[in-house]
Amino acid sequence: VANSGFSNGVDKVFDNDIQFNKFMEAVKYTEYVSKIIIMELYSKDTMFAEEYKRISLLIDETNDKQYIIVDFDCLNWYKCVNKYYNKNTYKDIINWIIYKDNENWRIRTINYESKKLKDEKYLRDNVNNKDEILFVHKANFIASASTLETIVEIAELSSD
């Protein structure tokens, strides 16, 4: 069989030392990225555990109120509330969560089975400072106000 010279060309293009070094670079890069991913997952898990602990305490302290006030940043409030009620099936489910966005206070239903807020007209007619109501969704599942006092008043009025 005549030598076509193909293997000589392949050996020049695929130098074993160069390929090994490139492979080792890839291994080091993979290790670096894996550490970042693991740290990110650990950080998220740690953050969720702390948020869950705080949300659970808020729910435990609600007594007969139908809402909780979350006065801290909580990215996972929905997941925390669901986990809480999966573990504590005997507890009465709260209807609303009150939290602060960048500037204003919001109230929203926990889930589709939650009691809805009163409609906007009713709320504006019955709160002390109707000008503080910024928004009430037509489906009555979320509202916002400029003060915590007005949002709590919306919750109390909607509890009736």
PDB file of C-alpha atoms in Angstrom:
ATOM      1  CA  VAL A   1       0.000   0.000   0.000  1.00  0.00           C
ATOM      2  CA  ALA A   2       1.450   3.306  -1.009  1.00  0.00           C
ATOM      3  CA  ASN A   3       1.853   6.008   1.600  1.00  0.00           C
ATOM      4  CA  SER A   4      -0.471   8.854   0.704  1.00  0.00           C
ATOM      5  CA  GLY A   5       1.282  11.259   3.065  1.00  0.00           C
ATOM      6  CA  PHE A   6      -2.024  11.726   4.917  1.00  0.00           C
ATOM      7  CA  SER A   7      -0.670  10.492   8.257  1.00  0.00           C
ATOM      8  CA  ASN A   8       2.322  12.830   8.014  1.00  0.00           C
ATOM      9  CA  GLY A   9      -0.001  15.812   7.546  1.00  0.00           C
ATOM     10  CA  VAL A  10      -2.256  14.690  10.403  1.00  0.00           C
ATOM     11  CA  ASP A  11       0.712  14.385  12.748  1.00  0.00           C
ATOM     12  CA  LYS A  12       1.728  17.971  11.953  1.00  0.00           C
ATOM     13  CA  VAL A  13      -1.797  19.371  12.499  1.00  0.00           C
ATOM     14  CA  PHE A  14      -2.572  17.269  15.569  1.00  0.00           C
ATOM     15  CA  ASP A  15       0.629  17.643  17.565  1.00  0.00           C
ATOM     16  CA  ASN A  16       0.164  15.519  20.707  1.00  0.00           C
ATOM     17  CA  ASP A  17       1.903  18.009  23.018  1.00  0.00           C
ATOM     18  CA  ILE A  18      -0.213  20.922  21.776  1.00  0.00           C
ATOM     19  CA  GLN A  19      -3.396  18.856  22.058  1.00  0.00           C
ATOM     20  CA  PHE A  20      -2.507  17.713  25.577  1.00  0.00           C
ATOM     21  CA  ASN A  21      -1.825  21.303  26.667  1.00  0.00           C
ATOM     22  CA  LYS A  22      -5.123  22.486  25.164  1.00  0.00           C
ATOM     23  CA  PHE A  23      -6.908  19.636  26.930  1.00  0.00           C
ATOM     24  CA  MET A  24      -5.333  20.614  30.268  1.00  0.00           C
ATOM     25  CA  GLU A  25      -6.394  24.243  29.709  1.00  0.00           C
ATOM     26  CA  ALA A  26      -9.928  23.020  29.126  1.00  0.00           C
ATOM     27  CA  VAL A  27      -9.791  20.912  32.305  1.00  0.00           C
ATOM     28  CA  LYS A  28      -8.634  23.925  34.344  1.00  0.00           C
ATOM     29  CA  TYR A  29     -11.333  26.120  32.822  1.00  0.00           C
ATOM     30  CA  THR A  30     -13.982  23.474  33.561  1.00  0.00           C
ATOM     31  CA  GLU A  31     -12.785  23.271  37.151  1.00  0.00           C
ATOM     32  CA  TYR A  32     -12.965  27.070  37.460  1.00  0.00           C
ATOM     33  CA  VAL A  33     -16.498  27.252  36.026  1.00  0.00           C
ATOM     34  CA  SER A  34     -17.629  24.319  38.191  1.00  0.00           C
ATOM     35  CA  LYS A  35     -16.449  26.126  41.321  1.00  0.00           C
ATOM     36  CA  ILE A  36     -18.410  29.222  40.308  1.00  0.00           C
ATOM     37  CA  ILE A  37     -21.561  27.170  39.713  1.00  0.00           C
ATOM     38  CA  ILE A  38     -21.193  25.324  43.030  1.00  0.00           C
ATOM     39  CA  MET A  39     -20.667  28.589  44.926  1.00  0.00           C
ATOM     40  CA  GLU A  40     -23.689  30.115  43.198  1.00  0.00           C
ATOM     41  CA  LEU A  41     -25.873  27.133  44.121  1.00  0.00           C
ATOM     42  CA  TYR A  42     -24.581  27.158  47.687  1.00  0.00           C
ATOM     43  CA  SER A  43     -25.236  30.889  47.943  1.00  0.00           C
ATOM     44  CA  LYS A  44     -28.800  30.525  46.602  1.00  0.00           C
ATOM     45  CA  ASP A  45     -29.477  27.620  48.957  1.00  0.00           C
ATOM     46  CA  THR A  46     -28.140  29.575  51.924  1.00  0.00           C
ATOM     47  CA  MET A  47     -30.171  32.647  50.947  1.00  0.00           C
ATOM     48  CA  PHE A  48     -33.337  30.552  50.531  1.00  0.00           C
ATOM     49  CA  ALA A  49     -32.817  28.893  53.925  1.00  0.00           C
ATOM     50  CA  GLU A  50     -32.539  32.297  55.598  1.00  0.00           C
ATOM     51  CA  GLU A  51     -35.567  33.676  53.748  1.00  0.00           C
ATOM     52  CA  TYR A  52     -37.589  30.561  54.562  1.00  0.00           C
ATOM     53  CA  LYS A  53     -36.753  30.876  58.243  1.00  0.00           C
ATOM     54  CA  ARG A  54     -37.877  34.514  58.313  1.00  0.00           C
ATOM     55  CA  ILE A  55     -41.067  33.921  56.283  1.00  0.00           C
ATOM     56  CA  SER A  56     -41.980  30.936  58.494  1.00  0.00           C
ATOM     57  CA  LEU A  57     -41.611  33.062  61.595  1.00  0.00           C
ATOM     58  CA  LEU A  58     -43.817  35.777  60.074  1.00  0.00           C
ATOM     59  CA  ILE A  59     -46.533  33.258  59.222  1.00  0.00           C
ATOM     60  CA  ASP A  60     -46.326  31.663  62.672  1.00  0.00           C
ATOM     61  CA  GLU A  61     -46.808  35.094  64.257  1.00  0.00           C
ATOM     62  CA  THR A  62     -49.822  36.130  62.127  1.00  0.00           C
ATOM     63  CA  ASN A  63     -52.436  34.725  64.525  1.00  0.00           C
ATOM     64  CA  ASP A  64     -55.766  35.613  62.947  1.00  0.00           C
ATOM     65  CA  LYS A  65     -54.524  38.085  60.329  1.00  0.00           C
ATOM     66  CA  GLN A  66     -54.889  37.106  56.701  1.00  0.00           C
ATOM     67  CA  TYR A  67     -51.591  38.661  55.596  1.00  0.00           C
ATOM     68  CA  ILE A  68     -47.920  38.950  56.396  1.00  0.00           C
ATOM     69  CA  ILE A  69     -45.729  42.027  56.056  1.00  0.00           C
ATOM     70  CA  VAL A  70     -42.320  41.261  54.582  1.00  0.00           C
ATOM     71  CA  ASP A  71     -40.138  44.244  55.393  1.00  0.00           C
ATOM     72  CA  PHE A  72     -36.938  42.745  54.002  1.00  0.00           C
ATOM     73  CA  ASP A  73     -35.742  41.776  50.526  1.00  0.00           C
ATOM     74  CA  CYS A  74     -37.102  38.338  49.769  1.00  0.00           C
ATOM     75  CA  LEU A  75     -36.598  37.008  46.261  1.00  0.00           C
ATOM     76  CA  ASN A  76     -38.134  33.624  47.052  1.00  0.00           C
ATOM     77  CA  TRP A  77     -41.246  34.595  49.012  1.00  0.00           C
ATOM     78  CA  TYR A  78     -43.561  32.483  46.860  1.00  0.00           C
ATOM     79  CA  LYS A  79     -41.362  29.393  47.181  1.00  0.00           C
ATOM     80  CA  CYS A  80     -40.980  30.000  50.940  1.00  0.00           C
ATOM     81  CA  VAL A  81     -44.729  30.307  51.511  1.00  0.00           C
ATOM     82  CA  ASN A  82     -45.462  27.160  49.496  1.00  0.00           C
ATOM     83  CA  LYS A  83     -42.800  25.176  51.344  1.00  0.00           C
ATOM     84  CA  TYR A  84     -44.178  26.390  54.666  1.00  0.00           C
ATOM     85  CA  TYR A  85     -47.718  25.237  53.889  1.00  0.00           C
ATOM     86  CA  ASN A  86     -46.500  21.927  52.462  1.00  0.00           C
ATOM     87  CA  LYS A  87     -44.873  21.264  55.845  1.00  0.00           C
ATOM     88  CA  ASN A  88     -47.653  22.797  57.964  1.00  0.00           C
ATOM     89  CA  THR A  89     -50.849  21.558  56.364  1.00  0.00           C
ATOM     90  CA  TYR A  90     -52.832  22.186  59.559  1.00  0.00           C
ATOM     91  CA  LYS A  91     -52.271  25.962  59.454  1.00  0.00           C
ATOM     92  CA  ASP A  92     -54.841  28.335  57.994  1.00  0.00           C
ATOM     93  CA  ILE A  93     -53.434  29.763  54.791  1.00  0.00           C
ATOM     94  CA  ILE A  94     -52.854  33.500  54.695  1.00  0.00           C
ATOM     95  CA  ASN A  95     -54.347  35.296  51.739  1.00  0.00           C
ATOM     96  CA  TRP A  96     -51.915  38.118  51.063  1.00  0.00           C
ATOM     97  CA  ILE A  97     -48.309  39.129  51.272  1.00  0.00           C
ATOM     98  CA  ILE A  98     -47.348  42.771  51.775  1.00  0.00           C
ATOM     99  CA  TYR A  99     -43.904  43.854  50.621  1.00  0.00           C
ATOM    100  CA  LYS A 100     -42.039  46.919  49.456  1.00  0.00           C
ATOM    101  CA  ASP A 101     -40.834  47.331  45.896  1.00  0.00           C
ATOM    102  CA  ASN A 102     -38.297  50.029  45.058  1.00  0.00           C
ATOM    103  CA  GLU A 103     -40.446  52.892  46.302  1.00  0.00           C
ATOM    104  CA  ASN A 104     -43.963  51.766  47.149  1.00  0.00           C
ATOM    105  CA  TRP A 105     -45.776  49.092  49.098  1.00  0.00           C
ATOM    106  CA  ARG A 106     -47.635  46.250  47.417  1.00  0.00           C
ATOM    107  CA  ILE A 107     -50.132  43.643  48.479  1.00  0.00           C
ATOM    108  CA  ARG A 108     -50.829  40.559  46.424  1.00  0.00           C
ATOM    109  CA  THR A 109     -52.634  37.268  46.751  1.00  0.00           C
ATOM    110  CA  ILE A 110     -50.537  34.259  47.686  1.00  0.00           C
ATOM    111  CA  ASN A 111     -52.106  32.032  45.031  1.00  0.00           C
ATOM    112  CA  TYR A 112     -55.177  31.602  42.859  1.00  0.00           C
ATOM    113  CA  GLU A 113     -57.190  30.200  45.804  1.00  0.00           C
ATOM    114  CA  SER A 114     -56.510  33.248  47.977  1.00  0.00           C
ATOM    115  CA  LYS A 115     -59.252  35.662  48.878  1.00  0.00           C
ATOM    116  CA  LYS A 116     -59.268  38.596  46.450  1.00  0.00           C
ATOM    117  CA  LEU A 117     -58.823  42.216  47.472  1.00  0.00           C
ATOM    118  CA  LYS A 118     -61.837  44.509  47.435  1.00  0.00           C
ATOM    119  CA  ASP A 119     -62.320  46.424  44.193  1.00  0.00           C
ATOM    120  CA  GLU A 120     -60.656  49.793  43.638  1.00  0.00           C
ATOM    121  CA  LYS A 121     -63.822  51.875  44.047  1.00  0.00           C
ATOM    122  CA  TYR A 122     -64.626  50.262  47.389  1.00  0.00           C
ATOM    123  CA  LEU A 123     -61.052  50.736  48.614  1.00  0.00           C
ATOM    124  CA  ARG A 124     -60.854  54.384  47.512  1.00  0.00           C
ATOM    125  CA  ASP A 125     -64.218  55.092  49.185  1.00  0.00           C
ATOM    126  CA  ASN A 126     -63.126  53.534  52.475  1.00  0.00           C
ATOM    127  CA  VAL A 127     -59.408  54.156  53.099  1.00  0.00           C
ATOM    128  CA  ASN A 128     -58.311  57.200  55.077  1.00  0.00           C
ATOM    129  CA  ASN A 129     -55.929  58.483  52.379  1.00  0.00           C
ATOM    130  CA  LYS A 130     -57.342  57.484  49.004  1.00  0.00           C
ATOM    131  CA  ASP A 131     -54.632  59.488  47.194  1.00  0.00           C
ATOM    132  CA  GLU A 132     -52.058  57.028  48.536  1.00  0.00           C
ATOM    133  CA  ILE A 133     -53.615  54.169  46.540  1.00  0.00           C
ATOM    134  CA  LEU A 134     -51.541  53.950  43.378  1.00  0.00           C
ATOM    135  CA  PHE A 135     -52.964  50.889  41.676  1.00  0.00           C
ATOM    136  CA  VAL A 136     -55.501  48.108  42.087  1.00  0.00           C
ATOM    137  CA  HIS A 137     -55.594  45.417  39.442  1.00  0.00           C
ATOM    138  CA  LYS A 138     -59.018  44.833  37.896  1.00  0.00           C
ATOM    139  CA  ALA A 139     -58.809  41.168  38.912  1.00  0.00           C
ATOM    140  CA  ASN A 140     -58.191  42.323  42.521  1.00  0.00           C
ATOM    141  CA  PHE A 141     -55.121  40.176  43.128  1.00  0.00           C
ATOM    142  CA  ILE A 142     -52.550  42.969  43.501  1.00  0.00           C
ATOM    143  CA  ALA A 143     -52.514  46.596  44.605  1.00  0.00           C
ATOM    144  CA  SER A 144     -49.942  49.226  45.483  1.00  0.00           C
ATOM    145  CA  ALA A 145     -49.864  52.290  47.699  1.00  0.00           C
ATOM    146  CA  SER A 146     -47.320  54.878  48.676  1.00  0.00           C
ATOM    147  CA  THR A 147     -47.421  53.989  52.391  1.00  0.00           C
ATOM    148  CA  LEU A 148     -47.450  50.842  54.481  1.00  0.00           C
ATOM    149  CA  GLU A 149     -50.381  52.202  56.489  1.00  0.00           C
ATOM    150  CA  THR A 150     -52.611  52.390  53.413  1.00  0.00           C
ATOM    151  CA  ILE A 151     -51.605  48.911  52.217  1.00  0.00           C
ATOM    152  CA  VAL A 152     -52.418  47.479  55.653  1.00  0.00           C
ATOM    153  CA  GLU A 153     -55.723  49.326  55.535  1.00  0.00           C
ATOM    154  CA  ILE A 154     -56.435  47.702  52.139  1.00  0.00           C
ATOM    155  CA  ALA A 155     -55.713  44.300  53.703  1.00  0.00           C
ATOM    156  CA  GLU A 156     -57.973  44.998  56.684  1.00  0.00           C
ATOM    157  CA  LEU A 157     -60.810  46.262  54.474  1.00  0.00           C
ATOM    158  CA  SER A 158     -60.464  43.228  52.203  1.00  0.00           C
ATOM    159  CA  SER A 159     -60.519  40.864  55.193  1.00  0.00           C
ATOM    160  CA  ASP A 160     -64.169  41.686  55.934  1.00  0.00           C
TER     161      ASP A 160
END
